[in-house]
Amino acid sequence: MFYRVARAICRIVLALVRRWEVVGAHHLPPSGGVLVVSNHVSYWDPVVVGCALDRQVHFIAKAELFRIPLLGPVIRALGAFPVRRGGGDRQAVRRALELLKQGRVVGIFPEGTRSKSGELLEPHMGAAMLALRAKVPVLPVAVINTRGLFGKVRVNIGKPLVFEYSSGGRPDYLAVSRKLMHEIARLMNSGK
């Protein structure tokens, strides 16, 4: 209930203040586990991505945010869960896989941090690892012009991608990461 009310309020703000446009929202599978991957340039990005999709998105967020008074409890109530950066956080991975197995939507920013230049950064392997281990569709999303308080925001949502382990070999997280980032880049450049 809290998530739906917060999303409704944020959608109104995005419509009135940021004149946002969402393209491709119909690509979100209506049920089952889905991993959402997006570029990351602004603090607005989780809000924008969460509002653009009609299912609740459980974002993986840096652990430091959960220690900020007021913000920590709010993002936890919205379904976000913490990840310790700088190494493999098994608890965060288990939580993400558990949610995906339950048929939920999990959101992750493969770059691991906001890009100051707006250009895509090198991805971490977490999104690729989750995509391969969870065996769920991956929904690529590009957010455009989310920095600042004003200016038109655009959200381009691509078709779901499905990845599988190659038979007999080790998982190729790098190849999957590159494919995800390539698709996000394509969406960033389409319909600007």
mmCIF file with all atom_site columns, C-alpha atoms in Angstrom:
data_model
loop_
_atom_site.group_PDB
_atom_site.id
_atom_site.type_symbol
_atom_site.label_atom_id
_atom_site.label_alt_id
_atom_site.label_comp_id
_atom_site.label_asym_id
_atom_site.label_entity_id
_atom_site.label_seq_id
_atom_site.pdbx_PDB_ins_code
_atom_site.Cartn_x
_atom_site.Cartn_y
_atom_site.Cartn_z
_atom_site.occupancy
_atom_site.B_iso_or_equiv
_atom_site.pdbx_formal_charge
_atom_site.auth_seq_id
_atom_site.auth_comp_id
_atom_site.auth_asym_id
_atom_site.auth_atom_id
_atom_site.pdbx_PDB_model_num
ATOM 1   C CA . MET A 1 1   ? 0.000  0.000   0.000   1.00 0.00 ? 1   MET A CA 1
ATOM 2   C CA . PHE A 1 2   ? 2.788  2.428   0.971   1.00 0.00 ? 2   PHE A CA 1
ATOM 3   C CA . TYR A 1 3   ? 4.599  1.660   -2.304  1.00 0.00 ? 3   TYR A CA 1
ATOM 4   C CA . ARG A 1 4   ? 1.468  2.298   -4.409  1.00 0.00 ? 4   ARG A CA 1
ATOM 5   C CA . VAL A 1 5   ? 0.720  5.606   -2.679  1.00 0.00 ? 5   VAL A CA 1
ATOM 6   C CA . ALA A 1 6   ? 4.344  6.784   -2.945  1.00 0.00 ? 6   ALA A CA 1
ATOM 7   C CA . ARG A 1 7   ? 4.480  5.783   -6.624  1.00 0.00 ? 7   ARG A CA 1
ATOM 8   C CA . ALA A 1 8   ? 1.202  7.619   -7.369  1.00 0.00 ? 8   ALA A CA 1
ATOM 9   C CA . ILE A 1 9   ? 2.501  10.815  -5.743  1.00 0.00 ? 9   ILE A CA 1
ATOM 10  C CA . CYS A 1 10  ? 5.864  10.571  -7.522  1.00 0.00 ? 10  CYS A CA 1
ATOM 11  C CA . ARG A 1 11  ? 4.144  9.964   -10.884 1.00 0.00 ? 11  ARG A CA 1
ATOM 12  C CA . ILE A 1 12  ? 2.170  13.188  -10.412 1.00 0.00 ? 12  ILE A CA 1
ATOM 13  C CA . VAL A 1 13  ? 5.377  15.091  -9.596  1.00 0.00 ? 13  VAL A CA 1
ATOM 14  C CA . LEU A 1 14  ? 7.152  13.568  -12.607 1.00 0.00 ? 14  LEU A CA 1
ATOM 15  C CA . ALA A 1 15  ? 4.256  14.484  -14.885 1.00 0.00 ? 15  ALA A CA 1
ATOM 16  C CA . LEU A 1 16  ? 3.858  18.055  -13.645 1.00 0.00 ? 16  LEU A CA 1
ATOM 17  C CA . VAL A 1 17  ? 7.450  19.058  -12.876 1.00 0.00 ? 17  VAL A CA 1
ATOM 18  C CA . ARG A 1 18  ? 9.551  16.863  -15.170 1.00 0.00 ? 18  ARG A CA 1
ATOM 19  C CA . ARG A 1 19  ? 7.018  16.346  -18.023 1.00 0.00 ? 19  ARG A CA 1
ATOM 20  C CA . TRP A 1 20  ? 8.204  12.758  -18.195 1.00 0.00 ? 20  TRP A CA 1
ATOM 21  C CA . GLU A 1 21  ? 7.672  10.396  -21.091 1.00 0.00 ? 21  GLU A CA 1
ATOM 22  C CA . VAL A 1 22  ? 7.788  6.609   -20.805 1.00 0.00 ? 22  VAL A CA 1
ATOM 23  C CA . VAL A 1 23  ? 8.274  4.493   -23.916 1.00 0.00 ? 23  VAL A CA 1
ATOM 24  C CA . GLY A 1 24  ? 8.038  0.698   -23.925 1.00 0.00 ? 24  GLY A CA 1
ATOM 25  C CA . ALA A 1 25  ? 6.380  0.096   -20.540 1.00 0.00 ? 25  ALA A CA 1
ATOM 26  C CA . HIS A 1 26  ? 4.416  -2.735  -22.168 1.00 0.00 ? 26  HIS A CA 1
ATOM 27  C CA . HIS A 1 27  ? 7.677  -4.730  -22.380 1.00 0.00 ? 27  HIS A CA 1
ATOM 28  C CA . LEU A 1 28  ? 7.535  -5.495  -18.637 1.00 0.00 ? 28  LEU A CA 1
ATOM 29  C CA . PRO A 1 29  ? 6.333  -9.091  -18.222 1.00 0.00 ? 29  PRO A CA 1
ATOM 30  C CA . PRO A 1 30  ? 3.040  -9.018  -16.260 1.00 0.00 ? 30  PRO A CA 1
ATOM 31  C CA . SER A 1 31  ? 4.127  -11.787 -13.880 1.00 0.00 ? 31  SER A CA 1
ATOM 32  C CA . GLY A 1 32  ? 7.132  -13.844 -12.811 1.00 0.00 ? 32  GLY A CA 1
ATOM 33  C CA . GLY A 1 33  ? 10.578 -12.793 -11.713 1.00 0.00 ? 33  GLY A CA 1
ATOM 34  C CA . VAL A 1 34  ? 12.201 -9.974  -13.693 1.00 0.00 ? 34  VAL A CA 1
ATOM 35  C CA . LEU A 1 35  ? 15.591 -8.312  -13.289 1.00 0.00 ? 35  LEU A CA 1
ATOM 36  C CA . VAL A 1 36  ? 15.510 -4.614  -14.264 1.00 0.00 ? 36  VAL A CA 1
ATOM 37  C CA . VAL A 1 37  ? 18.835 -3.047  -15.277 1.00 0.00 ? 37  VAL A CA 1
ATOM 38  C CA . SER A 1 38  ? 19.306 0.670   -15.910 1.00 0.00 ? 38  SER A CA 1
ATOM 39  C CA . ASN A 1 39  ? 21.923 3.342   -16.380 1.00 0.00 ? 39  ASN A CA 1
ATOM 40  C CA . HIS A 1 40  ? 22.475 5.573   -13.360 1.00 0.00 ? 40  HIS A CA 1
ATOM 41  C CA . VAL A 1 41  ? 23.145 9.312   -13.460 1.00 0.00 ? 41  VAL A CA 1
ATOM 42  C CA . SER A 1 42  ? 20.985 10.800  -10.706 1.00 0.00 ? 42  SER A CA 1
ATOM 43  C CA . TYR A 1 43  ? 19.363 10.239  -7.333  1.00 0.00 ? 43  TYR A CA 1
ATOM 44  C CA . TRP A 1 44  ? 16.076 10.455  -9.262  1.00 0.00 ? 44  TRP A CA 1
ATOM 45  C CA . ASP A 1 45  ? 16.809 7.226   -11.181 1.00 0.00 ? 45  ASP A CA 1
ATOM 46  C CA . PRO A 1 46  ? 15.288 4.655   -8.771  1.00 0.00 ? 46  PRO A CA 1
ATOM 47  C CA . VAL A 1 47  ? 12.203 6.853   -8.429  1.00 0.00 ? 47  VAL A CA 1
ATOM 48  C CA . VAL A 1 48  ? 11.864 7.283   -12.197 1.00 0.00 ? 48  VAL A CA 1
ATOM 49  C CA . VAL A 1 49  ? 12.405 3.589   -13.003 1.00 0.00 ? 49  VAL A CA 1
ATOM 50  C CA . GLY A 1 50  ? 10.078 2.471   -10.201 1.00 0.00 ? 50  GLY A CA 1
ATOM 51  C CA . CYS A 1 51  ? 7.355  4.854   -11.380 1.00 0.00 ? 51  CYS A CA 1
ATOM 52  C CA . ALA A 1 52  ? 7.724  3.865   -15.045 1.00 0.00 ? 52  ALA A CA 1
ATOM 53  C CA . LEU A 1 53  ? 6.916  0.211   -14.316 1.00 0.00 ? 53  LEU A CA 1
ATOM 54  C CA . ASP A 1 54  ? 3.526  -1.073  -13.188 1.00 0.00 ? 54  ASP A CA 1
ATOM 55  C CA . ARG A 1 55  ? 4.973  -3.671  -10.807 1.00 0.00 ? 55  ARG A CA 1
ATOM 56  C CA . GLN A 1 56  ? 6.835  -2.973  -7.560  1.00 0.00 ? 56  GLN A CA 1
ATOM 57  C CA . VAL A 1 57  ? 10.596 -2.848  -8.075  1.00 0.00 ? 57  VAL A CA 1
ATOM 58  C CA . HIS A 1 58  ? 12.806 -4.013  -5.190  1.00 0.00 ? 58  HIS A CA 1
ATOM 59  C CA . PHE A 1 59  ? 15.994 -2.021  -5.705  1.00 0.00 ? 59  PHE A CA 1
ATOM 60  C CA . ILE A 1 60  ? 19.417 -3.149  -4.612  1.00 0.00 ? 60  ILE A CA 1
ATOM 61  C CA . ALA A 1 61  ? 20.860 -0.018  -2.973  1.00 0.00 ? 61  ALA A CA 1
ATOM 62  C CA . LYS A 1 62  ? 24.198 0.780   -1.387  1.00 0.00 ? 62  LYS A CA 1
ATOM 63  C CA . ALA A 1 63  ? 24.237 -0.060  2.321   1.00 0.00 ? 63  ALA A CA 1
ATOM 64  C CA . GLU A 1 64  ? 25.242 3.493   3.290   1.00 0.00 ? 64  GLU A CA 1
ATOM 65  C CA . LEU A 1 65  ? 21.798 4.799   2.282   1.00 0.00 ? 65  LEU A CA 1
ATOM 66  C CA . PHE A 1 66  ? 20.098 2.631   4.896   1.00 0.00 ? 66  PHE A CA 1
ATOM 67  C CA . ARG A 1 67  ? 22.060 4.383   7.679   1.00 0.00 ? 67  ARG A CA 1
ATOM 68  C CA . ILE A 1 68  ? 20.683 7.830   6.800   1.00 0.00 ? 68  ILE A CA 1
ATOM 69  C CA . PRO A 1 69  ? 17.949 8.835   9.275   1.00 0.00 ? 69  PRO A CA 1
ATOM 70  C CA . LEU A 1 70  ? 14.521 8.987   7.662   1.00 0.00 ? 70  LEU A CA 1
ATOM 71  C CA . LEU A 1 71  ? 15.777 7.895   4.221   1.00 0.00 ? 71  LEU A CA 1
ATOM 72  C CA . GLY A 1 72  ? 16.827 4.413   5.380   1.00 0.00 ? 72  GLY A CA 1
ATOM 73  C CA . PRO A 1 73  ? 13.443 3.404   6.811   1.00 0.00 ? 73  PRO A CA 1
ATOM 74  C CA . VAL A 1 74  ? 11.599 4.914   3.824   1.00 0.00 ? 74  VAL A CA 1
ATOM 75  C CA . ILE A 1 75  ? 13.565 3.064   1.141   1.00 0.00 ? 75  ILE A CA 1
ATOM 76  C CA . ARG A 1 76  ? 13.339 -0.166  3.157   1.00 0.00 ? 76  ARG A CA 1
ATOM 77  C CA . ALA A 1 77  ? 9.537  0.303   3.367   1.00 0.00 ? 77  ALA A CA 1
ATOM 78  C CA . LEU A 1 78  ? 9.541  0.770   -0.422  1.00 0.00 ? 78  LEU A CA 1
ATOM 79  C CA . GLY A 1 79  ? 11.146 -2.662  -0.815  1.00 0.00 ? 79  GLY A CA 1
ATOM 80  C CA . ALA A 1 80  ? 14.804 -1.737  -1.327  1.00 0.00 ? 80  ALA A CA 1
ATOM 81  C CA . PHE A 1 81  ? 17.489 -3.851  0.304   1.00 0.00 ? 81  PHE A CA 1
ATOM 82  C CA . PRO A 1 82  ? 21.157 -3.121  1.005   1.00 0.00 ? 82  PRO A CA 1
ATOM 83  C CA . VAL A 1 83  ? 24.314 -4.316  -0.688  1.00 0.00 ? 83  VAL A CA 1
ATOM 84  C CA . ARG A 1 84  ? 27.808 -3.777  0.679   1.00 0.00 ? 84  ARG A CA 1
ATOM 85  C CA . ARG A 1 85  ? 29.960 -2.492  -2.158  1.00 0.00 ? 85  ARG A CA 1
ATOM 86  C CA . GLY A 1 86  ? 33.535 -3.455  -2.805  1.00 0.00 ? 86  GLY A CA 1
ATOM 87  C CA . GLY A 1 87  ? 33.145 -7.222  -2.793  1.00 0.00 ? 87  GLY A CA 1
ATOM 88  C CA . GLY A 1 88  ? 30.653 -10.019 -3.084  1.00 0.00 ? 88  GLY A CA 1
ATOM 89  C CA . ASP A 1 89  ? 27.791 -9.459  -0.664  1.00 0.00 ? 89  ASP A CA 1
ATOM 90  C CA . ARG A 1 90  ? 26.312 -12.944 -0.381  1.00 0.00 ? 90  ARG A CA 1
ATOM 91  C CA . GLN A 1 91  ? 23.383 -11.796 1.733   1.00 0.00 ? 91  GLN A CA 1
ATOM 92  C CA . ALA A 1 92  ? 22.319 -9.265  -0.928  1.00 0.00 ? 92  ALA A CA 1
ATOM 93  C CA . VAL A 1 93  ? 22.718 -11.881 -3.667  1.00 0.00 ? 93  VAL A CA 1
ATOM 94  C CA . ARG A 1 94  ? 20.611 -14.374 -1.701  1.00 0.00 ? 94  ARG A CA 1
ATOM 95  C CA . ARG A 1 95  ? 17.911 -11.754 -1.127  1.00 0.00 ? 95  ARG A CA 1
ATOM 96  C CA . ALA A 1 96  ? 17.804 -10.809 -4.823  1.00 0.00 ? 96  ALA A CA 1
ATOM 97  C CA . LEU A 1 97  ? 17.615 -14.454 -5.930  1.00 0.00 ? 97  LEU A CA 1
ATOM 98  C CA . GLU A 1 98  ? 14.910 -15.154 -3.343  1.00 0.00 ? 98  GLU A CA 1
ATOM 99  C CA . LEU A 1 99  ? 12.771 -12.250 -4.584  1.00 0.00 ? 99  LEU A CA 1
ATOM 100 C CA . LEU A 1 100 ? 13.225 -13.280 -8.212  1.00 0.00 ? 100 LEU A CA 1
ATOM 101 C CA . LYS A 1 101 ? 12.280 -16.866 -7.370  1.00 0.00 ? 101 LYS A CA 1
ATOM 102 C CA . GLN A 1 102 ? 9.113  -15.526 -5.680  1.00 0.00 ? 102 GLN A CA 1
ATOM 103 C CA . GLY A 1 103 ? 8.176  -13.859 -8.974  1.00 0.00 ? 103 GLY A CA 1
ATOM 104 C CA . ARG A 1 104 ? 9.127  -10.319 -7.927  1.00 0.00 ? 104 ARG A CA 1
ATOM 105 C CA . VAL A 1 105 ? 10.883 -7.537  -9.824  1.00 0.00 ? 105 VAL A CA 1
ATOM 106 C CA . VAL A 1 106 ? 14.418 -6.644  -8.703  1.00 0.00 ? 106 VAL A CA 1
ATOM 107 C CA . GLY A 1 107 ? 16.160 -3.477  -9.888  1.00 0.00 ? 107 GLY A CA 1
ATOM 108 C CA . ILE A 1 108 ? 19.909 -3.001  -10.177 1.00 0.00 ? 108 ILE A CA 1
ATOM 109 C CA . PHE A 1 109 ? 22.221 -0.383  -11.650 1.00 0.00 ? 109 PHE A CA 1
ATOM 110 C CA . PRO A 1 110 ? 25.036 -2.441  -13.247 1.00 0.00 ? 110 PRO A CA 1
ATOM 111 C CA . GLU A 1 111 ? 27.460 0.496   -13.099 1.00 0.00 ? 111 GLU A CA 1
ATOM 112 C CA . GLY A 1 112 ? 27.295 0.350   -9.299  1.00 0.00 ? 112 GLY A CA 1
ATOM 113 C CA . THR A 1 113 ? 27.362 4.128   -8.915  1.00 0.00 ? 113 THR A CA 1
ATOM 114 C CA . ARG A 1 114 ? 26.131 7.289   -10.583 1.00 0.00 ? 114 ARG A CA 1
ATOM 115 C CA . SER A 1 115 ? 27.945 8.414   -13.729 1.00 0.00 ? 115 SER A CA 1
ATOM 116 C CA . LYS A 1 116 ? 29.069 12.018  -13.306 1.00 0.00 ? 116 LYS A CA 1
ATOM 117 C CA . SER A 1 117 ? 29.561 12.466  -17.074 1.00 0.00 ? 117 SER A CA 1
ATOM 118 C CA . GLY A 1 118 ? 26.298 10.831  -18.140 1.00 0.00 ? 118 GLY A CA 1
ATOM 119 C CA . GLU A 1 119 ? 28.288 8.319   -20.186 1.00 0.00 ? 119 GLU A CA 1
ATOM 120 C CA . LEU A 1 120 ? 27.973 4.647   -19.299 1.00 0.00 ? 120 LEU A CA 1
ATOM 121 C CA . LEU A 1 121 ? 30.594 3.360   -16.863 1.00 0.00 ? 121 LEU A CA 1
ATOM 122 C CA . GLU A 1 122 ? 32.148 -0.100  -16.877 1.00 0.00 ? 122 GLU A CA 1
ATOM 123 C CA . PRO A 1 123 ? 29.644 -2.494  -15.346 1.00 0.00 ? 123 PRO A CA 1
ATOM 124 C CA . HIS A 1 124 ? 30.186 -4.638  -12.291 1.00 0.00 ? 124 HIS A CA 1
ATOM 125 C CA . MET A 1 125 ? 29.402 -8.334  -12.769 1.00 0.00 ? 125 MET A CA 1
ATOM 126 C CA . GLY A 1 126 ? 26.510 -8.493  -10.244 1.00 0.00 ? 126 GLY A CA 1
ATOM 127 C CA . ALA A 1 127 ? 23.705 -7.931  -12.751 1.00 0.00 ? 127 ALA A CA 1
ATOM 128 C CA . ALA A 1 128 ? 25.122 -10.555 -15.123 1.00 0.00 ? 128 ALA A CA 1
ATOM 129 C CA . MET A 1 129 ? 25.556 -13.043 -12.284 1.00 0.00 ? 129 MET A CA 1
ATOM 130 C CA . LEU A 1 130 ? 21.949 -12.528 -11.138 1.00 0.00 ? 130 LEU A CA 1
ATOM 131 C CA . ALA A 1 131 ? 20.657 -12.803 -14.712 1.00 0.00 ? 131 ALA A CA 1
ATOM 132 C CA . LEU A 1 132 ? 22.379 -16.150 -15.225 1.00 0.00 ? 132 LEU A CA 1
ATOM 133 C CA . ARG A 1 133 ? 21.690 -17.639 -11.803 1.00 0.00 ? 133 ARG A CA 1
ATOM 134 C CA . ALA A 1 134 ? 18.053 -16.570 -11.532 1.00 0.00 ? 134 ALA A CA 1
ATOM 135 C CA . LYS A 1 135 ? 17.161 -17.571 -15.100 1.00 0.00 ? 135 LYS A CA 1
ATOM 136 C CA . VAL A 1 136 ? 14.614 -14.762 -15.356 1.00 0.00 ? 136 VAL A CA 1
ATOM 137 C CA . PRO A 1 137 ? 14.068 -12.171 -18.100 1.00 0.00 ? 137 PRO A CA 1
ATOM 138 C CA . VAL A 1 138 ? 16.229 -9.056  -17.870 1.00 0.00 ? 138 VAL A CA 1
ATOM 139 C CA . LEU A 1 139 ? 14.471 -5.783  -18.698 1.00 0.00 ? 139 LEU A CA 1
ATOM 140 C CA . PRO A 1 140 ? 16.868 -3.088  -19.958 1.00 0.00 ? 140 PRO A CA 1
ATOM 141 C CA . VAL A 1 141 ? 15.928 0.513   -19.164 1.00 0.00 ? 141 VAL A CA 1
ATOM 142 C CA . ALA A 1 142 ? 17.509 3.831   -20.127 1.00 0.00 ? 142 ALA A CA 1
ATOM 143 C CA . VAL A 1 143 ? 16.779 6.971   -18.133 1.00 0.00 ? 143 VAL A CA 1
ATOM 144 C CA . ILE A 1 144 ? 17.484 10.247  -19.923 1.00 0.00 ? 144 ILE A CA 1
ATOM 145 C CA . ASN A 1 145 ? 17.810 13.749  -18.442 1.00 0.00 ? 145 ASN A CA 1
ATOM 146 C CA . THR A 1 146 ? 17.112 12.779  -14.819 1.00 0.00 ? 146 THR A CA 1
ATOM 147 C CA . ARG A 1 147 ? 19.726 15.136  -13.352 1.00 0.00 ? 147 ARG A CA 1
ATOM 148 C CA . GLY A 1 148 ? 18.538 18.267  -11.630 1.00 0.00 ? 148 GLY A CA 1
ATOM 149 C CA . LEU A 1 149 ? 15.043 19.342  -10.664 1.00 0.00 ? 149 LEU A CA 1
ATOM 150 C CA . PHE A 1 150 ? 13.699 20.480  -14.022 1.00 0.00 ? 150 PHE A CA 1
ATOM 151 C CA . GLY A 1 151 ? 13.819 19.405  -17.636 1.00 0.00 ? 151 GLY A CA 1
ATOM 152 C CA . LYS A 1 152 ? 11.929 16.711  -19.499 1.00 0.00 ? 152 LYS A CA 1
ATOM 153 C CA . VAL A 1 153 ? 12.700 13.153  -18.367 1.00 0.00 ? 153 VAL A CA 1
ATOM 154 C CA . ARG A 1 154 ? 12.467 10.240  -20.769 1.00 0.00 ? 154 ARG A CA 1
ATOM 155 C CA . VAL A 1 155 ? 12.421 6.528   -19.931 1.00 0.00 ? 155 VAL A CA 1
ATOM 156 C CA . ASN A 1 156 ? 13.065 4.032   -22.726 1.00 0.00 ? 156 ASN A CA 1
ATOM 157 C CA . ILE A 1 157 ? 12.243 0.430   -21.837 1.00 0.00 ? 157 ILE A CA 1
ATOM 158 C CA . GLY A 1 158 ? 13.531 -2.342  -24.070 1.00 0.00 ? 158 GLY A CA 1
ATOM 159 C CA . LYS A 1 159 ? 12.352 -5.851  -24.756 1.00 0.00 ? 159 LYS A CA 1
ATOM 160 C CA . PRO A 1 160 ? 13.248 -8.471  -22.126 1.00 0.00 ? 160 PRO A CA 1
ATOM 161 C CA . LEU A 1 161 ? 16.483 -10.379 -22.669 1.00 0.00 ? 161 LEU A CA 1
ATOM 162 C CA . VAL A 1 162 ? 17.035 -13.982 -21.602 1.00 0.00 ? 162 VAL A CA 1
ATOM 163 C CA . PHE A 1 163 ? 20.462 -15.417 -20.825 1.00 0.00 ? 163 PHE A CA 1
ATOM 164 C CA . GLU A 1 164 ? 21.468 -19.018 -20.194 1.00 0.00 ? 164 GLU A CA 1
ATOM 165 C CA . TYR A 1 165 ? 24.609 -20.700 -18.958 1.00 0.00 ? 165 TYR A CA 1
ATOM 166 C CA . SER A 1 166 ? 26.684 -22.019 -21.834 1.00 0.00 ? 166 SER A CA 1
ATOM 167 C CA . SER A 1 167 ? 26.740 -25.808 -21.718 1.00 0.00 ? 167 SER A CA 1
ATOM 168 C CA . GLY A 1 168 ? 29.808 -27.251 -20.088 1.00 0.00 ? 168 GLY A CA 1
ATOM 169 C CA . GLY A 1 169 ? 31.613 -23.957 -19.565 1.00 0.00 ? 169 GLY A CA 1
ATOM 170 C CA . ARG A 1 170 ? 31.977 -21.324 -16.919 1.00 0.00 ? 170 ARG A CA 1
ATOM 171 C CA . PRO A 1 171 ? 29.423 -18.533 -16.985 1.00 0.00 ? 171 PRO A CA 1
ATOM 172 C CA . ASP A 1 172 ? 30.590 -15.625 -19.123 1.00 0.00 ? 172 ASP A CA 1
ATOM 173 C CA . TYR A 1 173 ? 29.630 -12.722 -16.879 1.00 0.00 ? 173 TYR A CA 1
ATOM 174 C CA . LEU A 1 174 ? 31.667 -10.280 -18.950 1.00 0.00 ? 174 LEU A CA 1
ATOM 175 C CA . ALA A 1 175 ? 29.830 -11.127 -22.183 1.00 0.00 ? 175 ALA A CA 1
ATOM 176 C CA . VAL A 1 176 ? 26.440 -10.835 -20.473 1.00 0.00 ? 176 VAL A CA 1
ATOM 177 C CA . SER A 1 177 ? 27.455 -7.520  -18.843 1.00 0.00 ? 177 SER A CA 1
ATOM 178 C CA . ARG A 1 178 ? 28.549 -6.143  -22.210 1.00 0.00 ? 178 ARG A CA 1
ATOM 179 C CA . LYS A 1 179 ? 25.272 -7.216  -23.814 1.00 0.00 ? 179 LYS A CA 1
ATOM 180 C CA . LEU A 1 180 ? 23.275 -5.511  -21.039 1.00 0.00 ? 180 LEU A CA 1
ATOM 181 C CA . MET A 1 181 ? 25.265 -2.286  -21.343 1.00 0.00 ? 181 MET A CA 1
ATOM 182 C CA . HIS A 1 182 ? 25.060 -2.387  -25.151 1.00 0.00 ? 182 HIS A CA 1
ATOM 183 C CA . GLU A 1 183 ? 21.262 -2.610  -24.929 1.00 0.00 ? 183 GLU A CA 1
ATOM 184 C CA . ILE A 1 184 ? 21.081 0.221   -22.361 1.00 0.00 ? 184 ILE A CA 1
ATOM 185 C CA . ALA A 1 185 ? 23.311 2.355   -24.637 1.00 0.00 ? 185 ALA A CA 1
ATOM 186 C CA . ARG A 1 186 ? 21.047 1.612   -27.606 1.00 0.00 ? 186 ARG A CA 1
ATOM 187 C CA . LEU A 1 187 ? 18.003 2.691   -25.573 1.00 0.00 ? 187 LEU A CA 1
ATOM 188 C CA . MET A 1 188 ? 19.785 5.855   -24.402 1.00 0.00 ? 188 MET A CA 1
ATOM 189 C CA . ASN A 1 189 ? 20.340 6.838   -28.034 1.00 0.00 ? 189 ASN A CA 1
ATOM 190 C CA . SER A 1 190 ? 16.890 5.947   -29.356 1.00 0.00 ? 190 SER A CA 1
ATOM 191 C CA . GLY A 1 191 ? 14.280 8.664   -29.572 1.00 0.00 ? 191 GLY A CA 1
ATOM 192 C CA . LYS A 1 192 ? 16.204 11.418  -27.787 1.00 0.00 ? 192 LYS A CA 1
#
